Amino acid sequence: EVQLVESGGGLVQPGGSLRLSCSASGLTFSNYAMHWVRQAPGKGLEYVSGISSNGGDTHYADSVKGRFSISRDNSKNTLYLQMSSLRPEDTAVYYCVKDYTSWYYFDYWGQGTLVTVSS
Amino acid sequence: EAVMTQSPATLSVSPGERATLSCRASQSVRSNVAWYQQKPGQAPRLLIYAASTRATGIPARFSGSASGTEFTLTISSLQSEDFAVYYCQHYNNWPPWTFGQGTKVEIK
């Protein structure tokens, strides 16, 4: 059974930084692209970032480009999202998401980790 | 970049009735559309991919269809566990992987 478990969320001040992690199990992690999707309180889903199976190709939403960095460690079955220059509008639940293969639909989602940006 | 527009925003349906949810793409996305279900406090779950293929374990009462840039999710006979928010998404000409704004299916 595929499991994705996010960690690293919390309260951070505007302008601060935070690193999210996603530990994956039940799959050959290195075979799949992975993504981060977020959901602000009471709002819809917003795509944040994605990374290819070998980490060589990355994509970012315009809203986070230049501030967020996605990476992965296939030896540890772990996906990361380094977030810097955080803004109040980055407040959301961040979901770790598995791609069906490479750049397709999203077939497994973690339970999410809440990031709150507030002074 | 294709924009996905869902309608209606809220759909009030009685248990046992049919629910029809719509999603329109602003340009061709071929059949590269997925539907997700999200219940309160839970992560989204994949229902449909390739516009009309049910994901593993999804009941047959859920079906998807497409006509040009119009995509439809139909729930043939609503069960209590189906009241949720539904999102469409395209994965054509990525990035970005754009979601619709969601349709909330509520009990009438």
Short mmCIF file of C-alpha atoms in Angstrom, two decimals:
data_model
loop_
_atom_site.label_atom_id
_atom_site.label_comp_id
_atom_site.label_asym_id
_atom_site.label_seq_id
_atom_site.Cartn_x
_atom_site.Cartn_y
_atom_site.Cartn_z
CA GLU A 1 0.00 0.00 0.00
CA VAL A 2 1.35 3.39 -1.00
CA GLN A 3 1.78 5.76 1.91
CA LEU A 4 2.89 9.38 1.81
CA VAL A 5 3.53 11.09 5.12
CA GLU A 6 4.27 14.81 5.24
CA SER A 7 6.05 16.59 8.06
CA GLY A 8 7.65 19.93 8.80
CA GLY A 9 4.65 22.21 8.83
CA GLY A 10 4.03 24.79 11.51
CA LEU A 11 3.80 28.47 12.35
CA VAL A 12 6.33 30.78 10.74
CA GLN A 13 6.62 34.54 10.55
CA PRO A 14 6.33 36.40 7.25
CA GLY A 15 9.67 36.37 5.49
CA GLY A 16 10.69 33.18 7.23
CA SER A 17 11.62 29.77 5.91
CA LEU A 18 10.42 26.22 6.36
CA ARG A 19 11.28 22.83 4.87
CA LEU A 20 8.60 20.25 4.32
CA SER A 21 9.38 16.56 3.97
CA CYS A 22 7.36 13.69 2.57
CA SER A 23 8.32 10.13 3.41
CA ALA A 24 7.09 7.58 0.88
CA SER A 25 6.59 3.85 1.33
CA GLY A 26 4.92 0.99 -0.51
CA LEU A 27 6.31 2.00 -3.90
CA THR A 28 9.54 2.18 -5.87
CA PHE A 29 9.93 5.88 -5.18
CA SER A 30 12.60 6.50 -7.80
CA ASN A 31 10.21 5.47 -10.60
CA TYR A 32 7.74 8.31 -10.19
CA ALA A 33 7.48 12.05 -10.53
CA MET A 34 6.24 13.72 -7.37
CA HIS A 35 4.42 16.95 -6.62
CA TRP A 36 3.30 19.37 -3.95
CA VAL A 37 -0.26 20.73 -4.03
CA ARG A 38 -1.62 23.16 -1.46
CA GLN A 39 -5.02 24.21 -0.20
CA ALA A 40 -5.60 27.47 1.65
CA PRO A 41 -8.22 27.35 4.40
CA GLY A 42 -11.68 27.01 2.86
CA LYS A 43 -10.28 27.25 -0.68
CA GLY A 44 -9.61 24.95 -3.61
CA LEU A 45 -6.55 23.04 -4.72
CA GLU A 46 -3.52 24.90 -6.06
CA TYR A 47 -0.59 23.23 -7.79
CA VAL A 48 2.73 24.24 -6.24
CA SER A 49 5.64 22.25 -7.65
CA GLY A 50 6.71 19.01 -9.27
CA ILE A 51 9.91 17.02 -9.78
CA SER A 52 10.81 14.23 -12.17
CA SER A 53 11.69 10.75 -11.00
CA ASN A 54 15.46 11.39 -11.10
CA GLY A 55 15.22 14.97 -9.89
CA GLY A 56 16.54 16.43 -13.11
CA ASP A 57 13.37 18.29 -14.11
CA THR A 58 11.38 20.61 -11.84
CA HIS A 59 8.33 22.83 -12.25
CA TYR A 60 6.88 25.62 -10.13
CA ALA A 61 3.71 27.64 -10.03
CA ASP A 62 4.31 31.31 -10.79
CA SER A 63 3.11 32.16 -7.28
CA VAL A 64 6.09 30.35 -5.68
CA LYS A 65 8.78 30.56 -8.36
CA GLY A 66 12.03 31.90 -6.96
CA ARG A 67 10.92 31.34 -3.36
CA PHE A 68 10.29 27.58 -3.16
CA SER A 69 12.61 24.74 -4.15
CA ILE A 70 11.60 21.12 -4.63
CA SER A 71 14.05 18.26 -4.29
CA ARG A 72 14.13 14.55 -3.59
CA ASP A 73 16.43 11.92 -2.13
CA ASN A 74 15.63 8.64 -3.81
CA SER A 75 17.96 6.75 -1.43
CA LYS A 76 15.75 7.89 1.44
CA ASN A 77 12.39 7.73 -0.40
CA THR A 78 11.82 11.33 0.59
CA LEU A 79 10.49 14.42 -1.17
CA TYR A 80 11.24 17.93 0.07
CA LEU A 81 9.91 21.43 -0.36
CA GLN A 82 12.16 24.24 0.82
CA MET A 83 10.07 27.37 1.30
CA SER A 84 11.59 30.80 1.85
CA SER A 85 10.40 34.41 1.87
CA LEU A 86 7.09 33.09 3.11
CA ARG A 87 3.99 35.28 2.85
CA PRO A 88 0.64 35.13 4.65
CA GLU A 89 -0.94 33.95 1.39
CA ASP A 90 1.25 30.82 1.55
CA THR A 91 -0.81 29.67 4.53
CA ALA A 92 -2.28 26.32 3.51
CA VAL A 93 -2.30 22.59 3.93
CA TYR A 94 0.48 21.22 1.76
CA TYR A 95 -0.09 17.81 0.21
CA CYS A 96 2.60 15.48 -1.07
CA VAL A 97 1.30 13.81 -4.22
CA LYS A 98 2.49 10.88 -6.32
CA ASP A 99 2.27 11.07 -10.09
CA TYR A 100 0.87 8.07 -11.98
CA THR A 101 4.22 7.90 -13.73
CA SER A 102 5.81 11.04 -15.13
CA TRP A 103 3.74 14.17 -15.62
CA TYR A 104 0.31 12.59 -15.61
CA TYR A 105 -2.50 12.60 -13.10
CA PHE A 106 -2.10 12.27 -9.35
CA ASP A 107 -2.95 8.83 -8.01
CA TYR A 108 -1.94 9.03 -4.34
CA TRP A 109 -2.08 11.90 -1.87
CA GLY A 110 -0.64 12.30 1.60
CA GLN A 111 -2.76 13.62 4.46
CA GLY A 112 -1.11 17.02 4.32
CA THR A 113 0.79 19.30 6.66
CA LEU A 114 -0.41 22.75 7.70
CA VAL A 115 1.80 25.77 7.16
CA THR A 116 0.69 28.98 8.82
CA VAL A 117 2.46 32.22 7.96
CA SER A 118 1.60 34.86 10.52
CA SER A 119 3.21 37.34 12.88
CA GLU B 1 -2.32 27.37 -20.39
CA ALA B 2 -5.77 25.82 -20.17
CA VAL B 3 -8.15 27.07 -17.49
CA MET B 4 -10.67 24.61 -16.07
CA THR B 5 -14.07 26.04 -15.11
CA GLN B 6 -16.43 23.91 -13.04
CA SER B 7 -20.17 24.31 -12.67
CA PRO B 8 -22.20 24.60 -10.63
CA ALA B 9 -20.30 25.75 -7.55
CA THR B 10 -22.78 23.91 -5.35
CA LEU B 11 -25.14 21.10 -6.27
CA SER B 12 -27.96 20.09 -3.92
CA VAL B 13 -29.06 16.52 -4.46
CA SER B 14 -31.17 14.02 -2.55
CA PRO B 15 -29.72 10.61 -1.70
CA GLY B 16 -30.44 8.14 -4.48
CA GLU B 17 -30.67 10.84 -7.15
CA ARG B 18 -28.28 11.44 -10.02
CA ALA B 19 -25.66 14.18 -9.85
CA THR B 20 -24.08 15.72 -12.93
CA LEU B 21 -21.00 17.89 -12.55
CA SER B 22 -19.45 19.87 -15.39
CA CYS B 23 -15.96 21.04 -16.17
CA ARG B 24 -15.05 23.14 -19.20
CA ALA B 25 -11.53 23.61 -20.50
CA SER B 26 -10.59 26.95 -22.09
CA GLN B 27 -8.71 25.13 -24.85
CA SER B 28 -8.18 21.59 -26.00
CA VAL B 29 -6.79 19.27 -23.33
CA ARG B 30 -7.63 16.14 -25.33
CA SER B 31 -8.78 13.49 -22.84
CA ASN B 32 -6.16 14.40 -20.26
CA VAL B 33 -8.62 15.15 -17.48
CA ALA B 34 -8.88 13.68 -14.00
CA TRP B 35 -11.53 14.03 -11.31
CA TYR B 36 -10.87 14.01 -7.56
CA GLN B 37 -13.15 13.73 -4.56
CA GLN B 38 -12.39 15.51 -1.29
CA LYS B 39 -14.32 14.98 1.92
CA PRO B 40 -14.02 17.41 4.84
CA GLY B 41 -10.74 17.05 6.68
CA GLN B 42 -9.40 14.53 4.18
CA ALA B 43 -6.97 14.57 1.31
CA PRO B 44 -8.32 14.42 -2.23
CA ARG B 45 -8.80 10.99 -3.81
CA LEU B 46 -8.48 10.12 -7.48
CA LEU B 47 -11.81 9.04 -9.02
CA ILE B 48 -11.43 9.26 -12.78
CA TYR B 49 -8.50 9.67 -15.18
CA ALA B 50 -8.26 9.93 -18.95
CA ALA B 51 -11.69 11.61 -18.78
CA SER B 52 -13.61 8.37 -18.36
CA THR B 53 -11.52 5.63 -16.70
CA ARG B 54 -12.36 4.83 -13.10
CA ALA B 55 -9.43 4.57 -10.72
CA THR B 56 -8.84 1.40 -8.75
CA GLY B 57 -11.57 0.72 -6.20
CA ILE B 58 -13.94 3.44 -7.39
CA PRO B 59 -17.58 2.28 -7.51
CA ALA B 60 -19.32 1.94 -10.84
CA ARG B 61 -21.84 4.66 -9.94
CA PHE B 62 -19.09 7.15 -10.77
CA SER B 63 -18.59 7.78 -14.47
CA GLY B 64 -16.81 10.34 -16.57
CA SER B 65 -17.39 11.52 -20.11
CA ALA B 66 -16.07 14.08 -22.55
CA SER B 67 -17.27 16.04 -25.54
CA GLY B 68 -14.68 18.37 -27.00
CA THR B 69 -13.64 20.65 -24.17
CA GLU B 70 -16.61 19.76 -21.97
CA PHE B 71 -16.12 17.11 -19.31
CA THR B 72 -18.75 15.58 -17.10
CA LEU B 73 -18.66 13.57 -13.89
CA THR B 74 -21.86 11.67 -13.19
CA ILE B 75 -22.79 9.98 -9.95
CA SER B 76 -25.69 7.74 -10.88
CA SER B 77 -27.29 7.26 -7.46
CA LEU B 78 -25.87 9.38 -4.67
CA GLN B 79 -24.90 7.61 -1.50
CA SER B 80 -24.34 9.37 1.81
CA GLU B 81 -20.58 8.97 1.48
CA ASP B 82 -20.60 10.81 -1.87
CA PHE B 83 -21.40 14.21 -0.43
CA ALA B 84 -18.09 16.00 -0.89
CA VAL B 85 -16.25 18.50 -3.06
CA TYR B 86 -15.21 17.37 -6.53
CA TYR B 87 -12.36 18.84 -8.56
CA CYS B 88 -11.46 18.39 -12.18
CA GLN B 89 -7.85 18.75 -13.36
CA HIS B 90 -6.11 18.70 -16.70
CA TYR B 91 -2.68 17.21 -17.27
CA ASN B 92 -2.26 18.24 -20.89
CA ASN B 93 0.56 20.52 -22.03
CA TRP B 94 1.84 20.73 -18.50
CA PRO B 95 2.93 22.64 -16.50
CA PRO B 96 0.96 23.73 -14.67
CA TRP B 97 -1.42 20.97 -13.67
CA THR B 98 -4.48 23.16 -13.37
CA PHE B 99 -7.45 22.37 -11.15
CA GLY B 100 -10.99 23.62 -11.46
CA GLN B 101 -12.38 25.59 -8.56
CA GLY B 102 -14.48 22.66 -7.32
CA THR B 103 -18.14 21.65 -7.06
CA LYS B 104 -19.61 20.96 -3.67
CA VAL B 105 -22.26 18.24 -3.67
CA GLU B 106 -24.50 18.72 -0.68
CA ILE B 107 -27.56 17.00 0.71
CA LYS B 108 -30.84 18.48 -0.47
#
